[in-house]
């Protein structure tokens, strides 16, 4: 007798209901969720955005303080100011993501995780600095507003998307059962 999915179809190994091709949990969606429910993934995304929002405040605040604040420490060096502000924001982001957003999948080796996190953030910073360089030096938009739109608007959005994908699939990849150190 032929059975169709949903009509007494047996569950696969260990009682799991492994989806057949074409089922909503296979393909791109299944790979994106990495075994999580949609609601668990949504909570992870909200936490990531909250941590990112905190890091954003640090990044933008420090960038503007260095460029335009008292003494204009890096007033004529927008790229250096951005590198410094992003570096400080990365530390804030690593702590928040390690201990809150991806706490269940952090690496057993803190050193490996931090190295991967730093490399991913170098890529994210390169995106933001590249957008700022293009805007400031190639297109000639040199006002404080233009620098902020380039670095803290367009560059940040592109860098954030890059970081989330890399954190999820390259940095915080240990099983939820792994004992973090």
Short mmCIF file of C-alpha atoms in Angstrom, two decimals:
data_model
loop_
_atom_site.label_atom_id
_atom_site.label_comp_id
_atom_site.label_asym_id
_atom_site.label_seq_id
_atom_site.Cartn_x
_atom_site.Cartn_y
_atom_site.Cartn_z
CA UNK A 1 0.00 0.00 0.00
CA UNK A 2 1.34 3.43 -0.93
CA UNK A 3 1.23 6.11 1.72
CA UNK A 4 1.50 9.78 1.10
CA UNK A 5 3.30 12.26 3.33
CA UNK A 6 0.95 13.18 6.12
CA UNK A 7 -0.93 9.84 5.96
CA UNK A 8 0.79 7.56 8.43
CA UNK A 9 4.21 8.39 7.00
CA UNK A 10 6.81 6.93 9.35
CA UNK A 11 9.17 9.28 11.15
CA UNK A 12 12.83 8.79 10.43
CA UNK A 13 15.69 8.04 12.81
CA UNK A 14 15.26 8.82 16.49
CA UNK A 15 11.70 10.00 16.08
CA UNK A 16 12.60 13.07 14.10
CA UNK A 17 10.45 14.11 11.23
CA UNK A 18 13.12 14.62 8.60
CA UNK A 19 11.65 16.51 5.73
CA UNK A 20 11.56 15.17 2.24
CA UNK A 21 12.71 17.32 -0.68
CA UNK A 22 10.25 20.11 -1.20
CA UNK A 23 9.29 20.24 2.49
CA UNK A 24 9.59 23.77 3.92
CA UNK A 25 12.49 22.80 6.24
CA UNK A 26 14.76 21.65 3.43
CA UNK A 27 16.58 23.70 0.93
CA UNK A 28 17.51 27.30 1.63
CA UNK A 29 15.18 27.81 4.62
CA UNK A 30 16.41 24.67 6.33
CA UNK A 31 20.02 25.71 5.88
CA UNK A 32 19.32 29.22 7.15
CA UNK A 33 17.59 27.96 10.30
CA UNK A 34 20.34 25.40 11.09
CA UNK A 35 17.89 23.18 12.93
CA UNK A 36 16.25 26.03 14.86
CA UNK A 37 12.59 26.80 14.88
CA UNK A 38 11.58 29.98 13.10
CA UNK A 39 10.79 31.64 16.43
CA UNK A 40 14.21 30.70 17.90
CA UNK A 41 15.90 32.13 14.81
CA UNK A 42 13.83 35.32 15.15
CA UNK A 43 14.91 35.71 18.81
CA UNK A 44 18.52 35.22 17.73
CA UNK A 45 18.14 37.86 15.03
CA UNK A 46 16.55 40.35 17.47
CA UNK A 47 19.39 39.77 19.95
CA UNK A 48 21.96 40.21 17.18
CA UNK A 49 20.33 43.49 16.17
CA UNK A 50 20.20 44.69 19.81
CA UNK A 51 23.90 43.94 20.30
CA UNK A 52 24.61 45.53 16.95
CA UNK A 53 22.60 48.60 17.95
CA UNK A 54 24.75 48.99 21.06
CA UNK A 55 27.92 48.58 19.03
CA UNK A 56 26.52 51.06 16.50
CA UNK A 57 26.08 53.71 19.19
CA UNK A 58 29.69 53.15 20.29
CA UNK A 59 30.92 53.23 16.69
CA UNK A 60 29.05 56.36 15.59
CA UNK A 61 29.61 58.19 18.86
CA UNK A 62 33.34 57.54 18.93
CA UNK A 63 33.74 58.23 15.20
CA UNK A 64 32.11 61.64 15.58
CA UNK A 65 33.95 62.41 18.82
CA UNK A 66 37.28 61.70 17.15
CA UNK A 67 36.42 63.65 13.98
CA UNK A 68 34.40 66.59 15.28
CA UNK A 69 34.61 66.55 19.08
CA UNK A 70 36.75 68.64 21.40
CA UNK A 71 40.23 68.94 19.97
CA UNK A 72 39.20 67.13 16.77
CA UNK A 73 41.80 64.47 17.51
CA UNK A 74 41.39 62.88 14.07
CA UNK A 75 39.56 65.74 12.37
CA UNK A 76 41.51 65.41 9.13
CA UNK A 77 41.76 61.61 9.19
CA UNK A 78 38.27 60.14 8.62
CA UNK A 79 39.54 56.66 7.78
CA UNK A 80 41.70 56.43 10.90
CA UNK A 81 38.77 57.65 13.01
CA UNK A 82 36.57 54.96 11.48
CA UNK A 83 39.13 52.21 12.11
CA UNK A 84 39.43 53.24 15.78
CA UNK A 85 35.68 53.50 16.30
CA UNK A 86 34.99 50.16 14.65
CA UNK A 87 37.73 48.45 16.68
CA UNK A 88 36.15 49.57 19.96
CA UNK A 89 32.67 48.64 18.70
CA UNK A 90 33.94 45.16 17.76
CA UNK A 91 34.89 44.47 21.38
CA UNK A 92 31.39 45.50 22.50
CA UNK A 93 29.85 43.32 19.77
CA UNK A 94 31.98 40.27 20.56
CA UNK A 95 31.05 40.33 24.23
CA UNK A 96 27.34 40.77 23.47
CA UNK A 97 27.23 38.15 20.75
CA UNK A 98 29.35 35.62 22.63
CA UNK A 99 27.51 35.83 25.92
CA UNK A 100 23.98 36.61 24.73
CA UNK A 101 23.11 36.26 21.04
CA UNK A 102 25.04 33.08 20.22
CA UNK A 103 25.64 31.83 23.79
CA UNK A 104 24.36 28.36 22.90
CA UNK A 105 26.69 27.92 19.95
CA UNK A 106 29.88 29.62 20.98
CA UNK A 107 33.14 27.82 20.31
CA UNK A 108 34.81 25.74 23.01
CA UNK A 109 38.05 27.56 22.12
CA UNK A 110 37.73 31.23 23.01
CA UNK A 111 40.96 31.97 21.09
CA UNK A 112 39.68 30.43 17.83
CA UNK A 113 36.34 32.16 18.19
CA UNK A 114 37.90 35.57 18.87
CA UNK A 115 40.30 35.12 15.95
CA UNK A 116 37.44 34.27 13.59
CA UNK A 117 35.34 37.10 15.04
CA UNK A 118 38.18 39.57 14.48
CA UNK A 119 38.71 38.37 10.90
CA UNK A 120 35.01 38.67 10.10
CA UNK A 121 34.97 42.14 11.61
CA UNK A 122 37.98 43.15 9.54
CA UNK A 123 35.87 42.23 6.53
CA UNK A 124 32.91 44.22 7.88
CA UNK A 125 35.17 47.17 8.65
CA UNK A 126 36.69 46.98 5.17
CA UNK A 127 33.19 47.27 3.74
CA UNK A 128 32.36 50.36 5.84
CA UNK A 129 35.76 51.99 5.24
CA UNK A 130 35.55 51.17 1.53
CA UNK A 131 32.16 52.86 1.25
CA UNK A 132 33.52 55.88 3.15
CA UNK A 133 36.64 56.03 0.96
CA UNK A 134 34.53 55.83 -2.19
CA UNK A 135 32.22 58.59 -0.98
CA UNK A 136 34.89 60.87 0.51
CA UNK A 137 37.78 60.52 -1.93
CA UNK A 138 36.29 59.27 -5.20
CA UNK A 139 32.91 60.99 -5.25
CA UNK A 140 34.12 64.06 -3.32
CA UNK A 141 31.36 64.08 -0.68
CA UNK A 142 33.40 65.45 2.24
CA UNK A 143 30.86 67.06 4.57
CA UNK A 144 30.26 65.62 8.05
CA UNK A 145 26.79 64.52 6.90
CA UNK A 146 28.16 62.78 3.81
CA UNK A 147 30.86 61.00 5.84
CA UNK A 148 28.25 59.80 8.32
CA UNK A 149 25.84 58.60 5.64
CA UNK A 150 28.61 56.71 3.88
CA UNK A 151 30.32 55.20 6.92
CA UNK A 152 27.48 54.87 9.41
CA UNK A 153 24.58 54.36 7.03
CA UNK A 154 25.39 52.51 3.82
CA UNK A 155 28.67 50.98 5.01
CA UNK A 156 27.20 49.88 8.29
CA UNK A 157 24.16 48.19 6.74
CA UNK A 158 26.29 46.26 4.26
CA UNK A 159 28.84 45.37 6.94
CA UNK A 160 26.10 44.22 9.36
CA UNK A 161 24.57 41.83 6.83
CA UNK A 162 28.04 40.42 6.11
CA UNK A 163 28.79 40.02 9.83
CA UNK A 164 25.54 38.23 10.68
CA UNK A 165 25.99 35.63 7.98
CA UNK A 166 29.62 35.07 8.94
CA UNK A 167 28.96 34.94 12.70
CA UNK A 168 26.22 32.39 12.18
CA UNK A 169 28.06 30.13 9.76
CA UNK A 170 31.77 30.68 10.51
CA UNK A 171 32.26 32.00 14.05
CA UNK A 172 29.59 30.69 16.44
CA UNK A 173 29.26 27.17 15.07
CA UNK A 174 29.65 24.82 18.03
CA UNK A 175 26.80 22.53 19.01
CA UNK A 176 24.45 23.85 21.66
CA UNK A 177 25.68 21.01 23.86
CA UNK A 178 29.32 22.04 23.69
CA UNK A 179 30.71 23.29 26.96
CA UNK A 180 31.88 26.84 26.36
CA UNK A 181 34.99 28.03 28.15
#
